XYZ file of C-alpha atoms in Angstrom:
613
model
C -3.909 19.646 -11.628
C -5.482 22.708 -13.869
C -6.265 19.906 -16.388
C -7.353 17.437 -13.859
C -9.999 19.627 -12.412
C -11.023 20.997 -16.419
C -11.495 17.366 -17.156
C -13.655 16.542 -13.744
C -15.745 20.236 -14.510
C -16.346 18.713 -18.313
C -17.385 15.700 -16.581
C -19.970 16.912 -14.302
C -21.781 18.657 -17.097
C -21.881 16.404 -19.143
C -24.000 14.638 -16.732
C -27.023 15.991 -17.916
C -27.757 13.886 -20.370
C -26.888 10.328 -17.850
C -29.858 8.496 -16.303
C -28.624 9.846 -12.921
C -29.613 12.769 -13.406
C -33.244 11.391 -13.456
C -33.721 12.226 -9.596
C -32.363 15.299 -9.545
C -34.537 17.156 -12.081
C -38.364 17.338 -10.838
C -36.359 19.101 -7.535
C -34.529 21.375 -10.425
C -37.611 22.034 -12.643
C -39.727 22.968 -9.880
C -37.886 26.125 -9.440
C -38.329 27.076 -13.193
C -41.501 30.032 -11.706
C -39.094 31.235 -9.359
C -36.330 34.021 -9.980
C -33.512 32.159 -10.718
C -31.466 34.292 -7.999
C -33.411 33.541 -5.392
C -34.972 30.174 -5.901
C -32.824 28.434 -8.582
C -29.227 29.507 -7.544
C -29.161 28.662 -4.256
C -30.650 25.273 -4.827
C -28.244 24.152 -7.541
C -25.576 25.658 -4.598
C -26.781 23.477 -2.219
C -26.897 20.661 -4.366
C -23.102 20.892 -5.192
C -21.936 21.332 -1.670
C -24.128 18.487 -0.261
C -22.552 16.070 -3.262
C -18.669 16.525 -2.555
C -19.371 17.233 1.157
C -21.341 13.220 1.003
C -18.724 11.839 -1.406
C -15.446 13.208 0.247
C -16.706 11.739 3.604
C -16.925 8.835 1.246
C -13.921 8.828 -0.193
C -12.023 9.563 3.347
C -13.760 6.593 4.836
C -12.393 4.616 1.891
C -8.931 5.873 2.414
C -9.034 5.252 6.094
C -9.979 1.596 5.925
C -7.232 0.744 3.844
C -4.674 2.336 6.271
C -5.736 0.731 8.973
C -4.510 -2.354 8.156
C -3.490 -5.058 5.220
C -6.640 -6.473 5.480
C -8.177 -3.094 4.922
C -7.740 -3.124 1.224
C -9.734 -6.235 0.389
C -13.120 -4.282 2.740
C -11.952 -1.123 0.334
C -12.548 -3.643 -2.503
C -15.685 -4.677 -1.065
C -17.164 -1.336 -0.692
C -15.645 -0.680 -4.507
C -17.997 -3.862 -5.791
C -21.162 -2.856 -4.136
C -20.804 -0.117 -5.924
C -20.056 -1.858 -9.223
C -23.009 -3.893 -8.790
C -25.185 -0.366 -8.140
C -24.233 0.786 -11.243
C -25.205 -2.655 -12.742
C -28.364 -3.545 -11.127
C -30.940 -1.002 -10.554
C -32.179 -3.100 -7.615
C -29.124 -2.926 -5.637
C -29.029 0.758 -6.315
C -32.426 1.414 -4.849
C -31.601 -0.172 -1.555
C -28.474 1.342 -1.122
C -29.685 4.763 -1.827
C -32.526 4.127 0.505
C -31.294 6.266 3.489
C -29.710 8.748 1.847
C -32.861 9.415 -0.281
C -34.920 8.887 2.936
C -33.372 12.049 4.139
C -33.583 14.044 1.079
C -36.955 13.978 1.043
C -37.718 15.125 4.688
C -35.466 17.865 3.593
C -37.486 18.392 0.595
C -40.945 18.331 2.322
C -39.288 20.927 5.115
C -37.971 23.660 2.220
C -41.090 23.390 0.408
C -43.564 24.276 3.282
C -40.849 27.362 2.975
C -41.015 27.904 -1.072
C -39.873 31.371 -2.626
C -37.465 31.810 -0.131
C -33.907 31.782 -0.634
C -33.204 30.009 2.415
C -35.579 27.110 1.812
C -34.534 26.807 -2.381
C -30.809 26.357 -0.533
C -32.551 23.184 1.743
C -34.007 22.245 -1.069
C -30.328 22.124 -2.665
C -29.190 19.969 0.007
C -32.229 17.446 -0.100
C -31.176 17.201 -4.046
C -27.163 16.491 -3.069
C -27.983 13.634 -0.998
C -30.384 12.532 -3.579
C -27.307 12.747 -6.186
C -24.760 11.867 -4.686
C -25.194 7.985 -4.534
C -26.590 8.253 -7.989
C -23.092 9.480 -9.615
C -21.619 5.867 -9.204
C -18.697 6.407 -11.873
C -17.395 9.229 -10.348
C -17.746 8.415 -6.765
C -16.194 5.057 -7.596
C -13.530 6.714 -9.167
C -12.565 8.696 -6.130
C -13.293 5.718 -3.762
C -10.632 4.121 -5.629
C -8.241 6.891 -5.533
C -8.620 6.917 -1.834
C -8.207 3.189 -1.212
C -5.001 3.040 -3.119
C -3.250 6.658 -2.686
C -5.239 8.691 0.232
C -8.016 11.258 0.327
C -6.939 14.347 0.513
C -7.662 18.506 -0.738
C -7.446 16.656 -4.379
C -9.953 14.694 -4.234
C -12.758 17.472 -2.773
C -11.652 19.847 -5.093
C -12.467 17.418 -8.344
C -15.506 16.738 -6.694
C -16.392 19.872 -6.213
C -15.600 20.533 -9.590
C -17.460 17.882 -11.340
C -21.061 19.074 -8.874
C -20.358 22.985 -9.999
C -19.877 21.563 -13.900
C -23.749 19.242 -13.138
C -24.683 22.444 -11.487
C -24.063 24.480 -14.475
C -25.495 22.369 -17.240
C -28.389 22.326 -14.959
C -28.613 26.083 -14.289
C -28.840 26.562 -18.134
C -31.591 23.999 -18.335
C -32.943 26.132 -15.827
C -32.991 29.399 -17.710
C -33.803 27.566 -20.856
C -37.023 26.586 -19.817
C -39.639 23.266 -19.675
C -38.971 22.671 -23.100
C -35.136 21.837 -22.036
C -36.301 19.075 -19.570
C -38.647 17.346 -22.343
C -35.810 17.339 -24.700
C -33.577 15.777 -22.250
C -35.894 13.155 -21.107
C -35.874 11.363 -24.638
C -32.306 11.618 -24.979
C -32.069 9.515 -21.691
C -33.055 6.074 -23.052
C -29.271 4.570 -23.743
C -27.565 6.567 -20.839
C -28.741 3.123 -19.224
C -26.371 1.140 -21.069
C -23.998 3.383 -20.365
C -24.479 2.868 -16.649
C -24.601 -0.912 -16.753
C -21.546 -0.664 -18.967
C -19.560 1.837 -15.977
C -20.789 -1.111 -13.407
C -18.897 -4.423 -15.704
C -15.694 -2.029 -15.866
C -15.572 -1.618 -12.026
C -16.378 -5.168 -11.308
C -12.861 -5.702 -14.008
C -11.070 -3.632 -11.776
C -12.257 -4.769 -8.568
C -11.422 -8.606 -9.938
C -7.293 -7.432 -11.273
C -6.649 -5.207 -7.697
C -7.491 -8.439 -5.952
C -5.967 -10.995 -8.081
C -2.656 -8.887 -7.464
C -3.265 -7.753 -12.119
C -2.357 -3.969 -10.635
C 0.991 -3.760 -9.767
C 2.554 -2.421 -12.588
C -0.618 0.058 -12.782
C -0.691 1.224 -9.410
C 2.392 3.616 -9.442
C -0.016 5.039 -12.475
C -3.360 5.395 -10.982
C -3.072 8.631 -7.990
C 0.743 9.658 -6.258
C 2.779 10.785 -6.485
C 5.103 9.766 -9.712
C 4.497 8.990 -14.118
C 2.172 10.302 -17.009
C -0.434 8.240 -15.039
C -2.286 8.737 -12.500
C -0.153 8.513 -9.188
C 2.335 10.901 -11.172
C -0.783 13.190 -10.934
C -1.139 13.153 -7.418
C 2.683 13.017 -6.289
C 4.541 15.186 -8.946
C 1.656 17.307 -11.259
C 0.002 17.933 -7.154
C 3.967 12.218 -6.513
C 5.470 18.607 -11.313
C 8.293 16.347 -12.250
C 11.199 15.094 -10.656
C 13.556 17.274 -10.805
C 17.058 18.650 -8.914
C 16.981 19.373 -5.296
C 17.826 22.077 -3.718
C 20.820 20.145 -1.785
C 23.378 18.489 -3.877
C 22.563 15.747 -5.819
C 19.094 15.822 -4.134
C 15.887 14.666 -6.088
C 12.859 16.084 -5.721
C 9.290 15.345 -6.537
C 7.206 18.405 -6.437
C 4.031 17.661 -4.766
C 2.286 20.863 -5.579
C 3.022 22.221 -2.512
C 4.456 25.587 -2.079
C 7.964 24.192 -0.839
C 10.501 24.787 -4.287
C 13.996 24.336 -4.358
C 15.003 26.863 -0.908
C 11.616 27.572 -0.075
C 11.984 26.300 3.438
C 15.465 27.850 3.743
C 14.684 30.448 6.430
C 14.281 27.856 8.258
C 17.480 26.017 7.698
C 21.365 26.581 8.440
C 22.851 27.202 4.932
C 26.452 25.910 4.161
C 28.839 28.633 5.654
C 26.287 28.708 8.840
C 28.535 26.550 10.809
C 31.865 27.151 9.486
C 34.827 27.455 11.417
C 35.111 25.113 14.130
C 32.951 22.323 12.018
C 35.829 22.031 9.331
C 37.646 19.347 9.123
C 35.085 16.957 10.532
C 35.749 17.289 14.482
C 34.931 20.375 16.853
C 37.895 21.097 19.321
C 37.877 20.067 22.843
C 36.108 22.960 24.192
C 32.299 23.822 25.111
C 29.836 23.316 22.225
C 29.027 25.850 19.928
C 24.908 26.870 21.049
C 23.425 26.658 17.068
C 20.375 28.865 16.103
C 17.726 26.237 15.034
C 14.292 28.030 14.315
C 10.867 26.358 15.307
C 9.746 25.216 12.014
C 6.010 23.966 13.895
C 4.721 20.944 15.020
C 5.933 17.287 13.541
C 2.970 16.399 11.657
C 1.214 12.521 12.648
C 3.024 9.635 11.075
C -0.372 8.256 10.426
C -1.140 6.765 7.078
C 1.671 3.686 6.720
C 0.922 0.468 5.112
C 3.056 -1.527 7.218
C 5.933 -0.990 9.581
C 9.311 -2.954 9.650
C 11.273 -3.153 12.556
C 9.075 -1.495 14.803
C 5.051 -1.530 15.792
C 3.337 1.726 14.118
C 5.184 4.352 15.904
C 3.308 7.704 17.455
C 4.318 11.705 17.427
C 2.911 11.011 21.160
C 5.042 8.098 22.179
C 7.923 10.067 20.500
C 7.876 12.656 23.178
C 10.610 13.330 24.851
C 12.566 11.655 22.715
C 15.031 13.667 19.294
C 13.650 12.586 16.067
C 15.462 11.840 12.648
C 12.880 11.154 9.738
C 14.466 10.037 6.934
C 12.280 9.866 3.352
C 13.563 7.585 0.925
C 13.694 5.363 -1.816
C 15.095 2.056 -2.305
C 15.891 2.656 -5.572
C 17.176 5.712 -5.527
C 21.495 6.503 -5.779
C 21.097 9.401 -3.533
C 19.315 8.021 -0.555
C 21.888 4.831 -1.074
C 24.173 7.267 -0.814
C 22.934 9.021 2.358
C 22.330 5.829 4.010
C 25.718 5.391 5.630
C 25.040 8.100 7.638
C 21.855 8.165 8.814
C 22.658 4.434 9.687
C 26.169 5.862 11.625
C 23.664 8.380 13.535
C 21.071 5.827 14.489
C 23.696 3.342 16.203
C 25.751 6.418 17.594
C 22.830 8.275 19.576
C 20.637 5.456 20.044
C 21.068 5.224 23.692
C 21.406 9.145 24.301
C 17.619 9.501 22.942
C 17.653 8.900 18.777
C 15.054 7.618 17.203
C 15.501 7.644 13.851
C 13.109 6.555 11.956
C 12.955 5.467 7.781
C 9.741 6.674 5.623
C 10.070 4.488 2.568
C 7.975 6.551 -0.107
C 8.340 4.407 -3.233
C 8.905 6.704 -6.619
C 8.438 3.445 -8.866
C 5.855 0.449 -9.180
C 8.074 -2.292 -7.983
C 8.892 -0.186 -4.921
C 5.451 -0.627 -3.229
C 5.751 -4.313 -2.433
C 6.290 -4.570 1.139
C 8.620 -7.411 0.779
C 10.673 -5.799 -2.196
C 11.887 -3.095 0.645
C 12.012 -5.335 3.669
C 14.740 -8.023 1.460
C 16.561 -4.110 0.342
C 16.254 -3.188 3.959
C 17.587 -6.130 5.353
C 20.720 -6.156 2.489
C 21.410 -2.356 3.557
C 21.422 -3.696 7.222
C 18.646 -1.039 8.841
C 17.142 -1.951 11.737
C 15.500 1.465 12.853
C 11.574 1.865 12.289
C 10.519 1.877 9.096
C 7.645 3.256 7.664
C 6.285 1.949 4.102
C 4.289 5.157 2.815
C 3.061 3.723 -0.323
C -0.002 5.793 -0.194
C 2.298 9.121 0.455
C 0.255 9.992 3.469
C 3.553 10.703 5.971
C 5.275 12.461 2.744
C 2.042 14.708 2.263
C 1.550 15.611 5.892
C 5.365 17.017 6.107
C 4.525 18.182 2.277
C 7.928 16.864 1.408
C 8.964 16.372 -2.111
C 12.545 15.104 -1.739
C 14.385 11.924 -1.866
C 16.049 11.994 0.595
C 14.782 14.669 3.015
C 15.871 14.786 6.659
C 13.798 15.969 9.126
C 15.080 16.783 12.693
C 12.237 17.142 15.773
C 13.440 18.046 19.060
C 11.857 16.201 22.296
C 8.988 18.524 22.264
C 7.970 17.354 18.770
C 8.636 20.233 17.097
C 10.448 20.461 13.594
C 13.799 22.546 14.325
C 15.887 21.761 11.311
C 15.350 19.698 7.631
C 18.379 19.001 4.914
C 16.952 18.355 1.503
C 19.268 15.701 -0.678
C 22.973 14.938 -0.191
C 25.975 16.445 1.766
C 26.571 18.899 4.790
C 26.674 15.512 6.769
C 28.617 17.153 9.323
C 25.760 19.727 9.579
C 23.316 17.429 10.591
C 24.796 15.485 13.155
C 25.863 19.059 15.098
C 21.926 19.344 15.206
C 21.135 15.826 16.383
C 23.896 16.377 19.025
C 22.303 20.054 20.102
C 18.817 18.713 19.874
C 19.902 15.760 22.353
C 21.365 18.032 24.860
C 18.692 20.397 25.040
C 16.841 17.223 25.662
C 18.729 16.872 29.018
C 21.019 13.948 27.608
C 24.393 14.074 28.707
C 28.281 13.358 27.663
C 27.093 14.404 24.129
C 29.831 13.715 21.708
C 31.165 17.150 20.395
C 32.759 14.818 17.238
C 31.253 14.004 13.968
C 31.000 10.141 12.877
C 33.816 9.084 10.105
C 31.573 7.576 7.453
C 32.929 5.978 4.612
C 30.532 4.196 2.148
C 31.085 1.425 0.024
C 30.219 0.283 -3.428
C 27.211 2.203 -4.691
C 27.237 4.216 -2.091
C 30.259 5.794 -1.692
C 29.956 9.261 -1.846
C 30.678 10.957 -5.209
C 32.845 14.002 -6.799
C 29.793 16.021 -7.811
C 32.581 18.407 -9.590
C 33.090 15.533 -12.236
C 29.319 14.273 -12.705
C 28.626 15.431 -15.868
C 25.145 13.504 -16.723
C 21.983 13.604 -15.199
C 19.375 11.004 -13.724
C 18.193 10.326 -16.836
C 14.503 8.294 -16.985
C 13.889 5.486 -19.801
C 10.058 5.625 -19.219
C 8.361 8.115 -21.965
C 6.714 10.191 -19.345
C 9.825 11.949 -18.349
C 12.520 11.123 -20.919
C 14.803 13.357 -22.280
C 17.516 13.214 -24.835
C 16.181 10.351 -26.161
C 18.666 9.768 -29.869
C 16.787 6.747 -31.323
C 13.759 8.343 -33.512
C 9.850 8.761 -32.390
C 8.908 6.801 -29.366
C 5.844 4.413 -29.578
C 3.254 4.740 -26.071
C 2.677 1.208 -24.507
C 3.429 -0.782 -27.634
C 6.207 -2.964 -28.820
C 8.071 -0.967 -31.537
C 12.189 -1.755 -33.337
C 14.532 0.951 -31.943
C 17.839 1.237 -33.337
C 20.727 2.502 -30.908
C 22.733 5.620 -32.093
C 26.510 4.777 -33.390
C 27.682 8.065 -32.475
C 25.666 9.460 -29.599
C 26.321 12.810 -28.109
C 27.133 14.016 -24.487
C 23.961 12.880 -22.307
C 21.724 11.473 -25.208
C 21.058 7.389 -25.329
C 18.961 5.240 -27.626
C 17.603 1.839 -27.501
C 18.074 -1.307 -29.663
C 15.534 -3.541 -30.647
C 11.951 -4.549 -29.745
C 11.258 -2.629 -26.807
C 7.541 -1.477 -25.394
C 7.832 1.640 -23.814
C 5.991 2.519 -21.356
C 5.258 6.015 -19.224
C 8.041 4.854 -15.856
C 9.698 1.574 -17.835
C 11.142 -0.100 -21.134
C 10.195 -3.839 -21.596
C 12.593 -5.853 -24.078
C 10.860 -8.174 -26.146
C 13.030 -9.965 -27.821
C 16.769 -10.956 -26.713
C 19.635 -8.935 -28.025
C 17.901 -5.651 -26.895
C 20.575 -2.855 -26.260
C 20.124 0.631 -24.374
C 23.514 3.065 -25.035
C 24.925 6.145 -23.267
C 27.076 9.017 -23.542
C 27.769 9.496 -20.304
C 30.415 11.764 -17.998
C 31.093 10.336 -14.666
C 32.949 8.107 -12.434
C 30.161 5.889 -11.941
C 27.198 4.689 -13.636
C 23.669 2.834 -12.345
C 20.628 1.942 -13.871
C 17.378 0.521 -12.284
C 17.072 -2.792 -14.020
C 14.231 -5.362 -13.454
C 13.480 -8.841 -14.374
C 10.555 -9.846 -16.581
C 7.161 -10.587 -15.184
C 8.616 -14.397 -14.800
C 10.987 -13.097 -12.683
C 13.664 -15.197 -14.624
C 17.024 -14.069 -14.060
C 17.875 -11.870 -17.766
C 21.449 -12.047 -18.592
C 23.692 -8.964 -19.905
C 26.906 -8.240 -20.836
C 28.555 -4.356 -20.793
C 30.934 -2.456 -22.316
C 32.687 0.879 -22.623
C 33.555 2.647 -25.886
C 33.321 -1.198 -27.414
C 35.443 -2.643 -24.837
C 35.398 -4.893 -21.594
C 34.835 -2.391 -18.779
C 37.930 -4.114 -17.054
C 39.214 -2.303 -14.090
C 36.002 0.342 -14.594
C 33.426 -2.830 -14.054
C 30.784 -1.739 -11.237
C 29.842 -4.108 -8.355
C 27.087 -5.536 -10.278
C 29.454 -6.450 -13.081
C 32.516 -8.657 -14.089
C 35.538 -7.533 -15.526
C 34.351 -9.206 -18.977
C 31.303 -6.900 -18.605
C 28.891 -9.826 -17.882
C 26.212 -9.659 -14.982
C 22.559 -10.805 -14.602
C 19.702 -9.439 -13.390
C 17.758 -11.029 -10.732
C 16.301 -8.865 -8.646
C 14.074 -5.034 -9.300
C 16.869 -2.673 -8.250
C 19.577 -0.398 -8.791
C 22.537 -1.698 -10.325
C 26.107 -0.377 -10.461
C 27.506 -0.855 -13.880
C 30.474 0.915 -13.823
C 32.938 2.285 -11.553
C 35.860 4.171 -13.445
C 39.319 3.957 -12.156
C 41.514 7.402 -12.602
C 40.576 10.331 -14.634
C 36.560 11.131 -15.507
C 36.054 11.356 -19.138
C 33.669 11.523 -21.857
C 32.446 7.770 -22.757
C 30.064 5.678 -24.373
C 28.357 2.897 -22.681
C 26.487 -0.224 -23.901
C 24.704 -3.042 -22.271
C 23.173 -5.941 -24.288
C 20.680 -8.275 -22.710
C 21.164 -12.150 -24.196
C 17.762 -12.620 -22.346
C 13.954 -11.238 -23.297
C 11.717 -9.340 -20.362
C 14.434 -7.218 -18.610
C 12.735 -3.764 -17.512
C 14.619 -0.485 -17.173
C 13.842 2.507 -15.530
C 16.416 4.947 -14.507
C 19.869 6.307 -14.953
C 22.002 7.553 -12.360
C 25.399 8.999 -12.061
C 28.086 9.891 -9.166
């Protein structure tokens, strides 16, 4: 974020030499006879607060539009081509800036019949911001963007703000350096023009690939949440990187927020809270055990959702009255899989004692932010509680979550009383749904626990024996990497390590690697692991055909055999046809060291992701 807001800072002074700068300077240079305290300083004040004040209002309104509804997005893209065609023809410009400018210079007239005091050099600030703040088309459009496709939020101001204090400052030492500065600058103006007109044909490019559908594998790159892109920006630097949970097997996205690993554990029952009775799985037949749950505040809006499935746009309002289960997850992700049986046992269980649990589907990769990608995973898991697709990480900012999966319990009075971060302490969980519902006035509570048992990918694993980590194939968070120097976004020959090491893996072939993916080119492309676990998963992808990519596994050179996963044979063949998670393996008996290989016999196949259990 530091470098983020350097970069925007940079930006904003470096504004002093664009054309749109033009309006701004006889308001600037009029000050140059007054003390710069109390004439000059408070109007280049003023003219920085008025610009992110006009542009955040801006880049809300953006943001708002799209979430409103699907047909949101293509106004968003509207509003983004007007001001394209600003930045293009001067015209346009003038009309649109009309208004604002209209107001800027009753303001100006007002803190001039006022001159030499600070109050009216401050006015005269503000009558400059609105004068600017339609002129910076690049950067508003920027934000605009941002907005439209991930959400305004503290972010965006605080670039904003960022790039108006960086004008502001070039300005200020124009200021101090005198006339001569402001004659100097005006000849050095004459090809900032081009520049402009050049800015305008780039946003009309992007406006034209967002609408013909060109962004998909760019918009998991351009915020969120989140690679080195960025959405990775907004979801992990504001989507840090991904990185262990504070619950077992739990994966978390720091958001920026405060919340790390147990930050939010004074408010949460830790694992010997509710020993005792609990073990074993089922209470005795005897009164309920009262648990302390804390008030952790008020459930924050579920505003913000693309879509819904199952369900019209649910309320915190119509909610009351009513327990709450909010489950974040991922589609692709092994340990929401995992977690699924449960929540799913808990929905169906409580349903008619007051349960509403409801699914906020916050998409860590590209492919995970088409709408009918997770309805067809949805539908295969077999959920039919409310879903919520939070592509633009509005729900998971408002709870400032950064967990897949998270859990979030709200009593009837919409108030957050418990949250479990990752996998495990199952048992836990439900005790607090079935407290929650009774202090809700529901009655014949069951004092048992559900007997969950998953299948395939996700049954639950030994954590004890999981001796590799997620482990990402994209460069912007790889690690262990055993086949040489990586090449960025370019196709590049990889050979695969013969004798890899405990946790590291290597490519073979022509592969382009990019930040969250690797793209084969050519057929006969191989990835290979050293891996330590009973079971073994990688997010695997068609090519942009969507032509089904055959491949064929093996373990330590052999047919997997009786250690094939669901997605496999026993001969080790399978075929990708679908962007998912795949289980390759599933090992039979004792965990050991082992090295794993999968060849693809077709071209385009994308991979993403390890994952172990």
């Amino acid at each position: 974020m530091f470098l983020l807001i350097l970069l925007a800072y940079l930006g904003g002074a470096l504004t002093i030499v664009s054309p749109c700068i033009l309006p701004v300077l006889p308001f600037v240079f009029s000050s140059a006879s007054q003390p710069f305290r109390r004439s000059g300083l408070p109007l280049l004040i003023g003219m920085a607060l008025t610009f992110a004040v006009v542009a955040t209002l801006a880049a809300v309104g953006g943001g708002w539009v799209v979430t409103a509804n699907q047909y949101g997005r293509w106004l968003a893209l509207a509003l983004m081509a007007c001001f394209a065609l600003a930045l293009l023809l001067p015209h346009v410009s003038e009309r649109l800036t009309q208004p604002l400018v209209s107001v800027g210079n009753r303001l100006s007239q007002t803190a001039q019949d006022g001159q030499g005091r600070p109050w009216a050099a401050l006015l005269l600030g503000v009558a400059t911001g609105l004068l600017w703040a339609p002129c910076a088309g690049p950067i508003l459009g920027l934000v605009l963007t941002g907005a439209a496709l991930q959400g305004a939020n503290v972010g965006s101001t605080v670039l904003l703000l960022a790039y108006a204090a960086g004008a502001a400052t070039s300005l200020g030492l124009a200021l101090l350096a005198g006339g001569r500065v402001f004659s100097a600058m005006k000849r050095s103006l004459g090809a900032g023009e081009w520049v402009r007109r050049g800015l305008g044909v780039l946003m009309l490019a992007g406006v034209a690939a967002i609408a013909m559908g060109w962004d998909t594998g760019v918009l998991a790159q351009v915020s969120t949440a989140s690679t080195g892109s960025l959405e990775q920006s907004l979801v992990t630097r504001l989507a840090g990187d991904k990185v262990p949970g504070a619950a077992p097997s739990g994966d978390a996205a720091a958001s920026g927020g405060a919340m790390n690993g147990g930050a939010m554990n004074g408010g949460a029952m830790n694992g010997g809270a509710m020993t005792g009775a609990m073990t074993g799985g089922a209470m005795q037949a005897k009164a309920p055990q009262s648990l302390s749950l804390p008030d952790e505040g008020p459930a924050p809006a579920l505003d913000g959702a693309v879509q819904w499935l199952n369900s019209q746009p649910l309320t915190m309002a119509q909610l009351r009255g009513k327990v709450v289960l909010v489950d974040f997850w991922t589609y692709s992700c092994i340990n929401c899989l995992r977690a699924l049986p449960y929540v799913k046992a808990w929905a169906e269980k409580y349903r008619d004692q007051g349960l509403v649990v409801i699914g906020v589907h916050a998409p860590e990769f590209a492919f995970e932010r088409d709408a009918d990608n997770v309805k067809r995973a949805a539908a295969k898991l077999g959920l039919d509680y409310p879903i919520a697709i939070d592509n633009n990480y509005a729900i998971w900012r408002a709870f400032n979550n950064q967990y897949w999966p998270a859990h979030y319990f709200i009593d009837a009075q919409g108030r957050i009383r418990h949250h479990h971060f990752g996998e495990g302490e199952y048992d836990q969980s439900e005790r607090v749904i079935q407290q929650l519902l009774r202090e809700a006035g529901a009655r014949d509570v069951s004092t048992q626990v559900a007997d969950v048992q998953g299948q395939g990918a996700q049954l639950a694993p030994d954590m004890a024996e999981v001796g590799s980590p997620e482990t990402y194939v994209g460069y912007a968070r790889a690690e262990r990497f055993a086949s040489g120097r990586v090449t960025h976004d370019d196709p590049a020959a990889y050979t695969a390590p013969d004798h890899p090491r405990l946790n590291q893996w290597g490519l073979g072939g022509t592969w382009i690697v990019e930040d969250e993916q690797a793209r084969l080119e050519q057929s006969g492309g191989r990835i290979v692991y050293r891996f330590h676990a009973r079971d073994l998963h990688l997010v695997l992808g068609p090519g942009p055909d969507h032509k089904p990519v055959r491949f064929r596994v093996t373990v330590d050179g052999k047919e997997p055999g009786a250690a094939h996963g669901a997605d496999v044979a026993a001969d080790g063949s399978g075929t990708v046809t679908e962007q998912r998670l795949y289980q390759l393996l599933r090992q039979p008996g004792a965990v050991g060291d082992h090295t794993f290989a999968i060849e693809f016999l077709d071209p385009g196949v994308s991979a993403y992701a390890f994952t172990f259990g």
